[in-house]
Amino acid sequence: MAQKCQQPIKSVEASFAACTAAIDTGALSGKALAGAYIKRGFLRTRQRDLVGAEADLDAAIKANPDAADAYTTRANFWNVSGKPERALADADQAIKLDPNLPLAHFVRGSAELKLGHDDRAIADYSRAIELRPKESGEVYAVRGFAYHRKGDDIRAVADYTEALKAAPEDVGTLLNRGDARRNLRDTAGAAADYSEAIKLAPGNAGGFKGRGFIRLLTQDTGGAVADFTEAIRLSPSESGLYLNRASALGLQNQSLLALADEDMAIRLEPQHPLAYVNRAETLKLLGDKVAARASVTKALQLAPGFPPAVEVLKKLGEPKRSKEPSSEAAQEAYRRCTFPVTDLGPGEEGIKQIIKVCTLLVTAQGGSDANRALVHLQRGSMYRRQGDYQHALIDFSESLRYDPESALAYTGRGNAYRGLKLLDQALADHTEAIRLDPKYATAYNNRGNVWRDKNDLAKAIADFDRAIAISPNYAMAYFNRGNSRLESGDKEGAVADFQQTVKLSPQFKEAAERLQELGVRM
C-alpha cells in the first residue's frame, strides 16, 4: 500500500485510497509514514479539504521533523489557505533542511509574491529555475508576473515567452504577456496574444478586454466597441469594461450610449472617481454643464485634488452666477416643480412652466439629495412628455445619482431610452425598476412596450399580464396588451382588452378607434 501511495497520480481517488490504506495499517513509521501523510495532505489541498490537509501535514512533520518536503507541502497548503506568512515560515524551514530543493524555493517565492515582496520572489523563482531548468515552465510564468508587477516588462515578456514554450495554450500566460506587451507599446504583439487567448478560450472575458483596449489605443473604435461588448456579456459586473466601451463610443460621437455606460459603471462601483469625471466630459458634450459640474464635483469629493477632475473643472469654466432664490421663493418653486401631475395633464404651457421652475432649483445650490432627486425626476418626466428624450435621459440619470434606489427614475430613464431607440438599455432600466419594486405595475407595462418594440410579443404580453394582475384597473396596460394580442393574431383577446380599456377610461380615444377598425360596436 505504501508503494501504491507514492506512485504518480493517475487518479486522485485511487491515490487517496492507497495512502489512506497505508496509513490505516499502522505499520508505517518515520519517513514512510510522513510520506503517506504528505501525499494525502497534498491531495486534500488540491480538493480544498483544508481542515483534513492541515491535519495530515501536521502529522507528516510530527512523524519526520527533518522532512523538507513535508514543510514544503505544508507551505503550499498555507499559500492555498491565504496565509502567506505561515507559508513563508515553513518554506524557510524547508530550505534550511534542504537548500537545493527547487519546490521549496518555488513555494517560498509564491509566499513572497503574495506578500508584495517582488524582488525576493524573483530571487526564489530564479533559484528554482537554476536548480531545475528543464521543468520550469510554470516558474517562468510566475516570475514573469513578478517582473511585470514591479514594472520590468521587458523581462516579464521574456519569462512569459519561456513559459509559453512549455505550455503554448496557457491562456493566463498569454493574457499576461499581452498586458506586458501593451505596457511596452507593442500593440501588434499584445493584440496577437489577446487574439490567441480568445481563440483558445472564447468564454474568457480577458482576451476581449485586452484586445478591446488595444483597438481603442489604435483608434479602431468599432472593433473596440465590439470587443468590450463581448467582454461585458461574459463579465457584466466589471465596471471598468463599461468605462472603456464608453470611451470608444465617445470617439464615435455616440454620447448618449457613452453616458449609459458611464452610469452603469457608477452603479457597479459608486466610489470610482474616474467614472464621474468621464461622465462629466460626456455631459459637457451633450450641452449640460450644470450636470457635468455636479458630476465632476462628486469625483472631487471622492478623491480631493484628483488631476483629471481638476482638469475637467477648468474646461467647464466658471458657472453662470444667477441670483439665489429666497427661502420662500425656493419653497414655492419646489412645490410647483414637484406637484403631482396626471397622465392627461398638464398641457404644453404647463409643462414649460414646470421645467422652468425645476430648472431654477437645479441651478441653485441648496436642497437635500432627496429633494434634488425628485426635482430631476419631475423635470425629466416633463422633458419626456415633450419628446425631448435626450434631456429627459440626463435628468433621470441625475435623479439616480442622488437616489440610486429609485424605481421611478429607472423606469423613467427606461422610457427615455426607448424614445431614443436604445432598446437594450431601456430593458435593463425597466428590469432594474422591477427588481427594486416587484409590485411596480408601471415598470412592467413600460418593459412590455419595449418587448413589443423588439417584436417579442410573448414577453410583452407576459409583462402586461403582470401589470394588470398588480393593478386590475390599469387602462393603459389593457390597451398595450390589446395591441400586442392583435399583432400576435389574437383578435378576440385584443377586442376584449380594448373594450376593457374603454370601460375603465371612457375618454381613451385610441382604444375606441381600435374597436372601430376591428368592426366592433361600442
PDB file of C-alpha atoms in Angstrom, residues 94-201:
ATOM      1  CA  ALA A  94      12.313  23.502   4.224  1.00  0.00           C
ATOM      2  CA  ILE A  95      15.189  25.424   2.608  1.00  0.00           C
ATOM      3  CA  LYS A  96      17.156  25.267   5.857  1.00  0.00           C
ATOM      4  CA  LEU A  97      16.803  21.479   5.777  1.00  0.00           C
ATOM      5  CA  ASP A  98      17.487  21.202   2.026  1.00  0.00           C
ATOM      6  CA  PRO A  99      18.826  24.361   0.326  1.00  0.00           C
ATOM      7  CA  ASN A 100      18.695  22.691  -3.090  1.00  0.00           C
ATOM      8  CA  LEU A 101      15.032  21.696  -3.087  1.00  0.00           C
ATOM      9  CA  PRO A 102      13.547  23.500  -6.131  1.00  0.00           C
ATOM     10  CA  LEU A 103       9.932  23.237  -4.991  1.00  0.00           C
ATOM     11  CA  ALA A 104      10.761  24.844  -1.646  1.00  0.00           C
ATOM     12  CA  HIS A 105      12.147  27.907  -3.422  1.00  0.00           C
ATOM     13  CA  PHE A 106       9.124  27.996  -5.708  1.00  0.00           C
ATOM     14  CA  VAL A 107       6.675  27.838  -2.797  1.00  0.00           C
ATOM     15  CA  ARG A 108       8.615  30.467  -0.859  1.00  0.00           C
ATOM     16  CA  GLY A 109       8.612  32.683  -3.930  1.00  0.00           C
ATOM     17  CA  SER A 110       4.830  32.348  -4.119  1.00  0.00           C
ATOM     18  CA  ALA A 111       4.517  33.388  -0.480  1.00  0.00           C
ATOM     19  CA  GLU A 112       6.784  36.386  -1.080  1.00  0.00           C
ATOM     20  CA  LEU A 113       4.738  37.327  -4.143  1.00  0.00           C
ATOM     21  CA  LYS A 114       1.506  37.243  -2.144  1.00  0.00           C
ATOM     22  CA  LEU A 115       3.156  39.475   0.474  1.00  0.00           C
ATOM     23  CA  GLY A 116       4.219  42.004  -2.185  1.00  0.00           C
ATOM     24  CA  HIS A 117       7.953  41.230  -1.901  1.00  0.00           C
ATOM     25  CA  ASP A 118       8.594  41.091  -5.640  1.00  0.00           C
ATOM     26  CA  ASP A 119      12.395  41.137  -5.571  1.00  0.00           C
ATOM     27  CA  ARG A 120      12.537  38.313  -3.022  1.00  0.00           C
ATOM     28  CA  ALA A 121      10.022  36.319  -5.043  1.00  0.00           C
ATOM     29  CA  ILE A 122      12.107  36.810  -8.197  1.00  0.00           C
ATOM     30  CA  ALA A 123      15.233  35.615  -6.374  1.00  0.00           C
ATOM     31  CA  ASP A 124      13.480  32.442  -5.218  1.00  0.00           C
ATOM     32  CA  TYR A 125      11.969  31.748  -8.627  1.00  0.00           C
ATOM     33  CA  SER A 126      15.372  32.274 -10.233  1.00  0.00           C
ATOM     34  CA  ARG A 127      16.919  29.762  -7.827  1.00  0.00           C
ATOM     35  CA  ALA A 128      14.162  27.252  -8.613  1.00  0.00           C
ATOM     36  CA  ILE A 129      14.871  27.653 -12.344  1.00  0.00           C
ATOM     37  CA  GLU A 130      18.605  27.253 -11.744  1.00  0.00           C
ATOM     38  CA  LEU A 131      18.051  24.025  -9.810  1.00  0.00           C
ATOM     39  CA  ARG A 132      15.580  22.534 -12.299  1.00  0.00           C
ATOM     40  CA  PRO A 133      15.940  24.364 -15.641  1.00  0.00           C
ATOM     41  CA  LYS A 134      14.152  21.748 -17.785  1.00  0.00           C
ATOM     42  CA  GLU A 135      10.953  21.732 -15.748  1.00  0.00           C
ATOM     43  CA  SER A 136      10.456  25.418 -15.042  1.00  0.00           C
ATOM     44  CA  GLY A 137       7.646  26.494 -17.371  1.00  0.00           C
ATOM     45  CA  GLU A 138       5.316  27.371 -14.506  1.00  0.00           C
ATOM     46  CA  VAL A 139       8.142  29.110 -12.649  1.00  0.00           C
ATOM     47  CA  TYR A 140       8.882  31.336 -15.639  1.00  0.00           C
ATOM     48  CA  ALA A 141       5.192  32.279 -15.758  1.00  0.00           C
ATOM     49  CA  VAL A 142       5.038  33.448 -12.141  1.00  0.00           C
ATOM     50  CA  ARG A 143       8.453  35.117 -12.265  1.00  0.00           C
ATOM     51  CA  GLY A 144       7.199  36.985 -15.317  1.00  0.00           C
ATOM     52  CA  PHE A 145       4.247  38.218 -13.311  1.00  0.00           C
ATOM     53  CA  ALA A 146       6.594  39.409 -10.541  1.00  0.00           C
ATOM     54  CA  TYR A 147       8.684  41.307 -13.096  1.00  0.00           C
ATOM     55  CA  HIS A 148       5.512  42.785 -14.616  1.00  0.00           C
ATOM     56  CA  ARG A 149       4.237  43.941 -11.255  1.00  0.00           C
ATOM     57  CA  LYS A 150       7.462  45.763 -10.464  1.00  0.00           C
ATOM     58  CA  GLY A 151       7.378  47.443 -13.890  1.00  0.00           C
ATOM     59  CA  ASP A 152      10.099  45.441 -15.654  1.00  0.00           C
ATOM     60  CA  ASP A 153       8.006  44.376 -18.631  1.00  0.00           C
ATOM     61  CA  ILE A 154      10.959  43.529 -20.876  1.00  0.00           C
ATOM     62  CA  ARG A 155      11.965  40.726 -18.519  1.00  0.00           C
ATOM     63  CA  ALA A 156       8.312  39.862 -17.981  1.00  0.00           C
ATOM     64  CA  VAL A 157       7.795  39.287 -21.713  1.00  0.00           C
ATOM     65  CA  ALA A 158      10.950  37.161 -21.865  1.00  0.00           C
ATOM     66  CA  ASP A 159       9.754  34.967 -18.997  1.00  0.00           C
ATOM     67  CA  TYR A 160       6.218  34.633 -20.353  1.00  0.00           C
ATOM     68  CA  THR A 161       7.711  33.593 -23.701  1.00  0.00           C
ATOM     69  CA  GLU A 162       9.756  30.863 -21.999  1.00  0.00           C
ATOM     70  CA  ALA A 163       6.669  29.691 -20.131  1.00  0.00           C
ATOM     71  CA  LEU A 164       4.672  29.515 -23.357  1.00  0.00           C
ATOM     72  CA  LYS A 165       7.300  27.274 -24.958  1.00  0.00           C
ATOM     73  CA  ALA A 166       6.384  24.682 -22.341  1.00  0.00           C
ATOM     74  CA  ALA A 167       2.634  25.384 -22.369  1.00  0.00           C
ATOM     75  CA  PRO A 168       1.649  27.228 -25.579  1.00  0.00           C
ATOM     76  CA  GLU A 169      -2.068  27.016 -24.800  1.00  0.00           C
ATOM     77  CA  ASP A 170      -1.834  28.571 -21.321  1.00  0.00           C
ATOM     78  CA  VAL A 171      -4.437  31.323 -21.668  1.00  0.00           C
ATOM     79  CA  GLY A 172      -3.453  33.059 -18.427  1.00  0.00           C
ATOM     80  CA  THR A 173       0.145  33.444 -19.562  1.00  0.00           C
ATOM     81  CA  LEU A 174      -0.955  34.672 -22.991  1.00  0.00           C
ATOM     82  CA  LEU A 175      -3.123  37.331 -21.352  1.00  0.00           C
ATOM     83  CA  ASN A 176      -0.280  38.316 -19.033  1.00  0.00           C
ATOM     84  CA  ARG A 177       2.177  38.612 -21.918  1.00  0.00           C
ATOM     85  CA  GLY A 178      -0.406  40.687 -23.769  1.00  0.00           C
ATOM     86  CA  ASP A 179      -0.600  43.054 -20.809  1.00  0.00           C
ATOM     87  CA  ALA A 180       3.195  43.357 -20.624  1.00  0.00           C
ATOM     88  CA  ARG A 181       3.483  43.940 -24.371  1.00  0.00           C
ATOM     89  CA  ARG A 182       0.759  46.585 -24.150  1.00  0.00           C
ATOM     90  CA  ASN A 183       2.778  48.397 -21.485  1.00  0.00           C
ATOM     91  CA  LEU A 184       5.791  48.261 -23.797  1.00  0.00           C
ATOM     92  CA  ARG A 185       3.614  49.797 -26.558  1.00  0.00           C
ATOM     93  CA  ASP A 186       3.969  46.653 -28.647  1.00  0.00           C
ATOM     94  CA  THR A 187       0.344  46.912 -29.744  1.00  0.00           C
ATOM     95  CA  ALA A 188       0.671  44.338 -32.533  1.00  0.00           C
ATOM     96  CA  GLY A 189       2.228  41.770 -30.213  1.00  0.00           C
ATOM     97  CA  ALA A 190      -0.323  42.446 -27.498  1.00  0.00           C
ATOM     98  CA  ALA A 191      -3.211  42.148 -29.958  1.00  0.00           C
ATOM     99  CA  ALA A 192      -1.804  38.836 -31.215  1.00  0.00           C
ATOM    100  CA  ASP A 193      -1.625  37.470 -27.663  1.00  0.00           C
ATOM    101  CA  TYR A 194      -5.149  38.577 -26.818  1.00  0.00           C
ATOM    102  CA  SER A 195      -6.491  37.162 -30.098  1.00  0.00           C
ATOM    103  CA  GLU A 196      -4.822  33.817 -29.430  1.00  0.00           C
ATOM    104  CA  ALA A 197      -6.311  33.806 -25.931  1.00  0.00           C
ATOM    105  CA  ILE A 198      -9.752  34.448 -27.448  1.00  0.00           C
ATOM    106  CA  LYS A 199      -9.236  31.577 -29.893  1.00  0.00           C
ATOM    107  CA  LEU A 200      -8.290  29.200 -27.090  1.00  0.00           C
ATOM    108  CA  ALA A 201     -10.844  30.422 -24.535  1.00  0.00           C
TER     109      ALA A 201
END
